Short mmCIF file of C-alpha atoms and ligand atoms in Angstrom, two decimals:
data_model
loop_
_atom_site.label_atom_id
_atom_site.label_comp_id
_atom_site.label_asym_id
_atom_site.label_seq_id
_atom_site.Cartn_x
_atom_site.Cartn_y
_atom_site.Cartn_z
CA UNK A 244 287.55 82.91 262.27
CA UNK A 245 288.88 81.42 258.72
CA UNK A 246 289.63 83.67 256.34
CA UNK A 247 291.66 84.56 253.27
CA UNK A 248 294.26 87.20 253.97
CA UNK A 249 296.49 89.14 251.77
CA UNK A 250 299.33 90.60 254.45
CA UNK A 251 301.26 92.33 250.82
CA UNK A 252 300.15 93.70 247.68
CA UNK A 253 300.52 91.72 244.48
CA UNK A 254 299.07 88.86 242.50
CA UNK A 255 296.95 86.14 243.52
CA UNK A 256 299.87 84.07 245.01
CA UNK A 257 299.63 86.69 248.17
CA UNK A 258 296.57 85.66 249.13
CA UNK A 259 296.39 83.17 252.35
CA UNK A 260 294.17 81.20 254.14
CA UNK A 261 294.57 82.19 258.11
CA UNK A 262 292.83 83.65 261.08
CA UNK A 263 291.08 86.58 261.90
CA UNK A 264 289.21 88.29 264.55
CA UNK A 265 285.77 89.19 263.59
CA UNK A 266 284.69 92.73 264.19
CA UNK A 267 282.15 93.85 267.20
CA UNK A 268 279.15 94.84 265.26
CA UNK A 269 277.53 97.96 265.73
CA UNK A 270 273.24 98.13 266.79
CA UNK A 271 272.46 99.31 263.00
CA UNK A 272 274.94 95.64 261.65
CA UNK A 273 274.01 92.25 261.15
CA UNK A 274 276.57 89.19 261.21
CA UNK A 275 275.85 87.27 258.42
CA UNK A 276 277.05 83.37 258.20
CA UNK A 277 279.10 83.93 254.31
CA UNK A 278 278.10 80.44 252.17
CA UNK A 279 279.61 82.11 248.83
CA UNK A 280 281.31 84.83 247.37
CA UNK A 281 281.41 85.78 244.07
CA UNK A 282 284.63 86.99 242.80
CA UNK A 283 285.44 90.88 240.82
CA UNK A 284 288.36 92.04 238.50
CA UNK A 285 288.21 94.69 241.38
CA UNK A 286 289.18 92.01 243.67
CA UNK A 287 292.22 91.50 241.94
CA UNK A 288 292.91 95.45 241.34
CA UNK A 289 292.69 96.26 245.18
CA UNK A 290 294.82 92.50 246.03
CA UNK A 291 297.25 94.36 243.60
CA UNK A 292 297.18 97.45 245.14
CA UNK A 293 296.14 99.27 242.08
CA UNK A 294 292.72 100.83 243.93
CA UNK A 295 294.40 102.93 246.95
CA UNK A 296 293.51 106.22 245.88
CA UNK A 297 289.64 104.75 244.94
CA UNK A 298 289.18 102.60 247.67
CA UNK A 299 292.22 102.87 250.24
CA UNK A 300 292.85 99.63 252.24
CA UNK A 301 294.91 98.58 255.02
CA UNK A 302 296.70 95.45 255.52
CA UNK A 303 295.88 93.02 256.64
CA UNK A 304 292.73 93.14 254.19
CA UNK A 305 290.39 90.24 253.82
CA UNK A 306 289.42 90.21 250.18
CA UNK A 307 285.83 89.87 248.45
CA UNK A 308 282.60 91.79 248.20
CA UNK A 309 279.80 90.15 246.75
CA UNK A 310 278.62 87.08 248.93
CA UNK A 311 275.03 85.64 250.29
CA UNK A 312 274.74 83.86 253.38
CA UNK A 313 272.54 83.22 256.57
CA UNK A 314 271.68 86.06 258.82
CA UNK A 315 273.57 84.89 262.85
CA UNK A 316 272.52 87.95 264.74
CA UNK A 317 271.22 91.47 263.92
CA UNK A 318 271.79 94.62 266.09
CA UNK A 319 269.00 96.14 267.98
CA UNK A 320 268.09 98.74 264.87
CA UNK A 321 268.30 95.95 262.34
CA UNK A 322 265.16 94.66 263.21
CA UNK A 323 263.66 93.79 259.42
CA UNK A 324 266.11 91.20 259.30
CA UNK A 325 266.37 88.04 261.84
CA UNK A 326 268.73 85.07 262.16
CA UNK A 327 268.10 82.76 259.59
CA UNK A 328 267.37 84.80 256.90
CA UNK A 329 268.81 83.82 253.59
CA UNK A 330 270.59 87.57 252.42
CA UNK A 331 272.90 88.39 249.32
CA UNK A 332 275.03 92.04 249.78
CA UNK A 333 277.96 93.68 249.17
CA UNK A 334 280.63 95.24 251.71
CA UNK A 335 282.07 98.78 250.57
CA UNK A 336 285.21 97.36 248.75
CA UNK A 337 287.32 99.40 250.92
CA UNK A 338 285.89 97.25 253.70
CA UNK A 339 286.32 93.97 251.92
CA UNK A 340 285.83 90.78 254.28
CA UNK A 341 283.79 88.61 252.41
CA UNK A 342 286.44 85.71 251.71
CA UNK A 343 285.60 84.84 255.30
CA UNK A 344 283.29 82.41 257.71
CA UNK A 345 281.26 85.62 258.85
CA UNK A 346 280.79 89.01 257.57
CA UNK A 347 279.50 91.83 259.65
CA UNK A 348 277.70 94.18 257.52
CA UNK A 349 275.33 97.40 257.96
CA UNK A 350 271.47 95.69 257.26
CA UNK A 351 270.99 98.18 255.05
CA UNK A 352 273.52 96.80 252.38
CA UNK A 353 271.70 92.88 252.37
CA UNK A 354 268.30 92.21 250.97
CA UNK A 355 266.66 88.57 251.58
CA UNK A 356 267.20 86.83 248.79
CA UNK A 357 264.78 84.39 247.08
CA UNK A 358 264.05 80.95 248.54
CA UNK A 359 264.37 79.01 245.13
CA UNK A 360 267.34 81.24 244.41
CA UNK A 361 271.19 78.89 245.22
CA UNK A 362 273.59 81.00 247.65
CA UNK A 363 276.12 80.45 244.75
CA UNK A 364 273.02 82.39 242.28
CA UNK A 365 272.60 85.36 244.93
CA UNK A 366 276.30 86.16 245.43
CA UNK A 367 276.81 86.69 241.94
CA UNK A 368 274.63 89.67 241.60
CA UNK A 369 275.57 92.32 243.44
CA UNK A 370 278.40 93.85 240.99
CA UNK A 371 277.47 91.76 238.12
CA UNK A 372 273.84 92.54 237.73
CA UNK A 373 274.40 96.30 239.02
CA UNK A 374 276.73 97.63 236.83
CA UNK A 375 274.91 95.99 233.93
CA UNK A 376 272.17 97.89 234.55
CA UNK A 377 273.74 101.02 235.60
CA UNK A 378 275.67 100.79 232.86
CA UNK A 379 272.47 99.97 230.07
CA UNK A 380 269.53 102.05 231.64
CA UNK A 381 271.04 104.56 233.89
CA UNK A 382 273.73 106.01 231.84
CA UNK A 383 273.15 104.42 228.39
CA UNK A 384 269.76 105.35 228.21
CA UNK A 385 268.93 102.25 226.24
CA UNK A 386 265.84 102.01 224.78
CA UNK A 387 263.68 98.87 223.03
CA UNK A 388 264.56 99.13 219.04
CA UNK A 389 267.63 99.82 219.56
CA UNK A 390 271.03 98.70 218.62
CA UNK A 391 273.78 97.61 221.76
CA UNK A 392 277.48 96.33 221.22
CA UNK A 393 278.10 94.20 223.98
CA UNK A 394 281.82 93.74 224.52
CA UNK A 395 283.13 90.61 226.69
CA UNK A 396 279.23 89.09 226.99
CA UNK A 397 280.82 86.20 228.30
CA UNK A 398 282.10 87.44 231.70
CA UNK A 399 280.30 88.46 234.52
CA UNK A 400 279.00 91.79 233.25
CA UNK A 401 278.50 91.37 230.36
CA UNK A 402 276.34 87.55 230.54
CA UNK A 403 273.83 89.67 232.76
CA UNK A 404 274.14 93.21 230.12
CA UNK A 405 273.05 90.49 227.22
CA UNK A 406 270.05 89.35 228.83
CA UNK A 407 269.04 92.90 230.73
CA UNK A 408 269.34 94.81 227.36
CA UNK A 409 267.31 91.55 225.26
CA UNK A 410 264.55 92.09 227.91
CA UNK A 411 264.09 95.52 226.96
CA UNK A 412 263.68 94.67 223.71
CA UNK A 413 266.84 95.96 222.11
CA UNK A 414 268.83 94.61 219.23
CA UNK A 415 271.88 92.74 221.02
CA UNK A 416 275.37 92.49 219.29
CA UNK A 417 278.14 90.56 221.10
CA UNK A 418 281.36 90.23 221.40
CA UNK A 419 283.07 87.00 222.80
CA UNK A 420 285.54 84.04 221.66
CA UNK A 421 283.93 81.27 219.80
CA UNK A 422 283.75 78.63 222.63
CA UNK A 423 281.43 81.48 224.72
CA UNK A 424 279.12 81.47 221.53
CA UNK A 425 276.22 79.48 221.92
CA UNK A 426 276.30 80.37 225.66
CA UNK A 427 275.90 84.44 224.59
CA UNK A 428 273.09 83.37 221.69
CA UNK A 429 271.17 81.63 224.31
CA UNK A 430 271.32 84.83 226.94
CA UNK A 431 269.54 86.54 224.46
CA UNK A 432 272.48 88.28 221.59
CA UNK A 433 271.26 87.96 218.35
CA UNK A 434 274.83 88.83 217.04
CA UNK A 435 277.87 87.46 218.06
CA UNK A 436 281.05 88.53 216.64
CA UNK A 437 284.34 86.69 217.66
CA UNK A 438 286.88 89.66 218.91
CA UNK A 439 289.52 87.44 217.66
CA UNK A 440 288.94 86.96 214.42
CA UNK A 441 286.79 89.35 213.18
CA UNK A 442 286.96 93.18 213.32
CA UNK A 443 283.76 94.61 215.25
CA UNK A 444 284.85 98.07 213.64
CA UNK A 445 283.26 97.36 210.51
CA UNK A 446 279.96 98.01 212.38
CA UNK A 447 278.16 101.08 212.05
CA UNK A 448 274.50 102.83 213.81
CA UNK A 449 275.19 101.24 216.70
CA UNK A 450 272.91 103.03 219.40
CA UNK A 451 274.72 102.09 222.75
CA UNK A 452 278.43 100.58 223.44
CA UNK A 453 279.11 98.45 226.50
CA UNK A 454 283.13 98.77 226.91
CA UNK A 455 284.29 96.47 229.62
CA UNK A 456 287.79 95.77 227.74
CA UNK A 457 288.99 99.57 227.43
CA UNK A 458 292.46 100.31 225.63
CA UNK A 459 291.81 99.26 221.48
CA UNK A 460 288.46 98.17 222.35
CA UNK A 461 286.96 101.32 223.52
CA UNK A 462 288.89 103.06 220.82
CA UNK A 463 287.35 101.30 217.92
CA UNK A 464 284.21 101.67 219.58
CA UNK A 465 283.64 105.03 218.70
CA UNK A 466 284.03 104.92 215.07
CA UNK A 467 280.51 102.05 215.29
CA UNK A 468 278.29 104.94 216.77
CA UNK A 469 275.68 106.04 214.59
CA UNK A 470 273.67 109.37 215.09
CA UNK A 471 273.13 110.03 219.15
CA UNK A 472 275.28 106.93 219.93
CA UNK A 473 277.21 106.83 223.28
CA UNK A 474 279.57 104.77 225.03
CA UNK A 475 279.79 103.26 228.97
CA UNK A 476 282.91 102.47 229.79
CA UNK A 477 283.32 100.00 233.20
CA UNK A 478 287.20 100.28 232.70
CA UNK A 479 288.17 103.85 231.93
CA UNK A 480 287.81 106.94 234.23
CA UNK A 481 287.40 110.50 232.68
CA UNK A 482 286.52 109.54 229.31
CA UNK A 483 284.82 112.49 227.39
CA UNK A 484 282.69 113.28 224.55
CA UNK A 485 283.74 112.67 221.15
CA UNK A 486 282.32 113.82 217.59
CA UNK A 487 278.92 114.57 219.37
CA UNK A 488 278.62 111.14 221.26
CA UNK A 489 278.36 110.51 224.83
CA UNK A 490 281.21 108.96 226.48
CA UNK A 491 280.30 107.87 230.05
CA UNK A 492 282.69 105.70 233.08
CA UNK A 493 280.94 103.96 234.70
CA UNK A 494 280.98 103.60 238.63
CA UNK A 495 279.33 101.42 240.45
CA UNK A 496 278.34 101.93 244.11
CA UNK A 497 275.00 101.42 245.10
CA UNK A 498 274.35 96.94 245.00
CA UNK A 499 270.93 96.65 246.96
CA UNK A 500 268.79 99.51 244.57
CA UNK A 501 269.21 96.86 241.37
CA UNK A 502 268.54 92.97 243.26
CA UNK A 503 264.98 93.35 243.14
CA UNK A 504 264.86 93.63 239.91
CA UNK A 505 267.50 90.71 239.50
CA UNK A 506 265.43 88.75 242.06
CA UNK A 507 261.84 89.24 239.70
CA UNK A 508 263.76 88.45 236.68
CA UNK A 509 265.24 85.24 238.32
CA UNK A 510 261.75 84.15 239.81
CA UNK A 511 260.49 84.96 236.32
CA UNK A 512 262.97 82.72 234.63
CA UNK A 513 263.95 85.31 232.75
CA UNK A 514 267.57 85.66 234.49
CA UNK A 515 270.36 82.83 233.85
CA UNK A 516 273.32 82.91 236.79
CA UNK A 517 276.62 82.12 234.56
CA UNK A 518 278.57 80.57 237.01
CA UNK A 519 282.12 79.47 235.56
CA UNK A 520 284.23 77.72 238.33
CA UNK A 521 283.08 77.06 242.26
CA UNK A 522 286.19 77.05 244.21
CA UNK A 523 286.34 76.22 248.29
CA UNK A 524 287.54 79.07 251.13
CA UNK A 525 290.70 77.03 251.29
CA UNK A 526 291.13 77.83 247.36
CA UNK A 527 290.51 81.41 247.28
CA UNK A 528 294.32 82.06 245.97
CA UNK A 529 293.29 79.60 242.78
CA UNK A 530 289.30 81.27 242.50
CA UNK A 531 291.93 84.32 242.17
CA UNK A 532 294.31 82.92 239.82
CA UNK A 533 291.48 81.86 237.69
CA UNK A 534 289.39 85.23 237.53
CA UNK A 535 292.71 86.64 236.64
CA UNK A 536 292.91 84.70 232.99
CA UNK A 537 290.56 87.10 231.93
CA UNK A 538 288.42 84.44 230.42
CA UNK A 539 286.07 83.53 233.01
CA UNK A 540 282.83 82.48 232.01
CA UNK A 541 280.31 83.91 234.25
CA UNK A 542 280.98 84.29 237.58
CA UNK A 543 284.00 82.73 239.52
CA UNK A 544 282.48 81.38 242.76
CA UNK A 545 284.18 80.60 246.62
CA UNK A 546 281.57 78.30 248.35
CA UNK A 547 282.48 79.44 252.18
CA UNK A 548 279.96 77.53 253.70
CA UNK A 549 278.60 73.87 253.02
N1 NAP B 1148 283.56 100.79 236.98
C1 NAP B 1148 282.84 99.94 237.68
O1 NAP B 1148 282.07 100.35 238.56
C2 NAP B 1148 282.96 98.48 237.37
C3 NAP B 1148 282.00 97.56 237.84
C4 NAP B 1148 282.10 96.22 237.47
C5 NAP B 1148 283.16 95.80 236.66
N2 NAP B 1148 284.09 96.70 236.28
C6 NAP B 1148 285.21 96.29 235.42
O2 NAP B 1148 284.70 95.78 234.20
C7 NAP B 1148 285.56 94.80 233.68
C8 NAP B 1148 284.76 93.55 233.34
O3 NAP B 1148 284.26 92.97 234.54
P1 NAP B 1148 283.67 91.50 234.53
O4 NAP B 1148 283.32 91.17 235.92
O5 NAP B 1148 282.63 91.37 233.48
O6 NAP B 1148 284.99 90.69 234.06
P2 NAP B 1148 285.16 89.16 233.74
O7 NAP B 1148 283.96 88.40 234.16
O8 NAP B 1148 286.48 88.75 234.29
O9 NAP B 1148 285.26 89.13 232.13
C9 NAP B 1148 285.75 87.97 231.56
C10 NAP B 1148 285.29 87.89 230.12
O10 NAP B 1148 285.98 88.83 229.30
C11 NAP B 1148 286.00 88.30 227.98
N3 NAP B 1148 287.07 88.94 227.22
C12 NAP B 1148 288.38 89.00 227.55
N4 NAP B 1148 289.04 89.75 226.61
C13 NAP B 1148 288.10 90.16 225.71
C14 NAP B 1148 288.14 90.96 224.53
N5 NAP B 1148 289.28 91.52 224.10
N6 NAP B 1148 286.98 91.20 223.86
C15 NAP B 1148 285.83 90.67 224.29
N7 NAP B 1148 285.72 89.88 225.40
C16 NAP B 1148 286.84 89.65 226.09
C17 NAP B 1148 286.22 86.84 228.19
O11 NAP B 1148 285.59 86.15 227.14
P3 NAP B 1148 286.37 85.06 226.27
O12 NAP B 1148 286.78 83.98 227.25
O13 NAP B 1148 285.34 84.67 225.29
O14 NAP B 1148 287.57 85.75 225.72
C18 NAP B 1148 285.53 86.54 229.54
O15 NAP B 1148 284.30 85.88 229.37
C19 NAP B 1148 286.65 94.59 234.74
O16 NAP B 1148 287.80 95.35 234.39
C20 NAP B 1148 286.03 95.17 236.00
O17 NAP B 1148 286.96 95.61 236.96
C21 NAP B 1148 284.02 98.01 236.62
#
């Protein structure tokens, strides 16, 4: 079966288009037919060899973990699912494999996804949509009336963060270059500040901080906390209180407990899918190269299938 490899650690350029065997799936596993995967910075961070004590791999390691496809075969205790099933999931990132023709997956880790819903849509929520909310609700506790800082609301976290925490009815301030503007007003911000021009330390009373930058970013973002104000990191481990705020990492596990709520958003038209770039299998090492600028708008997207 086609699939992109990595055989070495290190930057996109490792990553190669070959052959692999598929795996002999279990009675509690489905085989799922992959028609896109939507790409993570932790994609790049376990290609790099940066995630073995998190998630350790061994090589040869098939990359990706967000993808939808079409249900081939399920095992005999998979029986809520049948072939032909449209499904989005996630593999454990240790497991990888989704940068491939088929992925064979435990049925509890898909959910059918909606008919008027593209595959290229359903693979980017898994991670995207997740940790937004994880990161907003679960941890941040935010609440409607109040005040979020929204750092990188262009990327794939943070386009989905804009329009979860506007739906709640909080204030949303942004952060994101100019040309991402008018994308983030229309997701729902109602600030938008440009990171490189202007200093988003001169805020203040800001309620909840969503830090998916870390280093200078997160640092500053203390000092715009106003009374009870916290901070959810997606970047740093172990942070810690400070000066009576909350200082949460964030860590994302769990894909399939957030989609229906993505999926009723998205049939509401209430959810937009930022998709930046749709790449084919055979350009997985460039879908890389491109999620690794950084400045990604939206998802990056490999169309496996048709
Ligand atoms: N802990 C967890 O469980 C977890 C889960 C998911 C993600 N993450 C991590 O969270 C981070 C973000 O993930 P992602 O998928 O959202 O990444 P992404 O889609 O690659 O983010 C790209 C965006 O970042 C913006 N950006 C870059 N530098 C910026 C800066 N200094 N200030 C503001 N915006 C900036 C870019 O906007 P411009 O083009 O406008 O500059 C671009 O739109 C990654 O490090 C990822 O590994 C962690």
């Amino acid at each position: 079966m086609k699939a992109a490899i990595i055989h070495a650690f290190g930057g996109p350029e490792v990553v190669t288009i070959g052959a692999v065997t598929p795996r002999i799936p279990q009675a509690d596993e489905i085989v799922v037919r992959v028609e896109a995967v939507a790409l993570n910075p932790l994609d790049l961070k376990i290609v790099a060899g940066y995630m073995q004590q998190v998630f350790p791999i061994e090589l040869p390691y098939v990359p990706g973990t967000d993808f939808s496809g079409v249900v081939e075969s399920v095992g005999a205790e998979a029986s809520h699912l049948k072939a032909g099933d449209r499904v989005v999931g996630r593999t454990q990132p240790g497991a990888g494999g989704a940068l491939a023709k088929q992925v064979v997956i435990n049925a509890g880790s898909v959910l059918v996804m909606p008919e008027a819903m593209s595959f290229e849509q359903g693979a980017a929520l898994p991670t995207a949509f997740g940790t937004a909310s994880q990161a907003l609700f679960d941890i941040g506790a935010l609440k409607q009336g109040e005040t979020v800082l929204i750092h990188a609301a262009a990327g794939g976290v943070g386009s989905m963060a804009v329009q979860l925490a506007h739906a709640a009815g909080a204030r949303v301030i942004a952060t994101g270059s100019v040309r991402n503007h008018e994308l983030v007003r229309s997701l729902g911000a109602d600030q938008v500040i440009d990171y490189r021009t202007q200093d988003f330390s001169q805020l203040r009373d800001i309620d909840l901080v969503l830090d998916t930058i870390g280093a200078d970013t997160l640092e500053k973002s203390w000092s715009v906390l106003g009374r009870g104000g916290r901070i959810a990191t997606t970047v740093e481990f172990g942070i810690a209180a400070r000066d009576g705020h909350a200082g949460t990492s964030v860590f994302f596990a769990d894909a399939v407990r957030f989609l229906p709520e993505a999926f009723r958003m998205f049939a509401q038209g209430r959810l937009q899918i930022v998709t930046d770039t749709i790449f084919k299998l055979d350009e997985a090492r460039s879908a890389l190269e491109r999620l690794a600028t950084g400045h990604a708008r939206g998802k990056v997207i490999v169309r496996v299938g048709q």
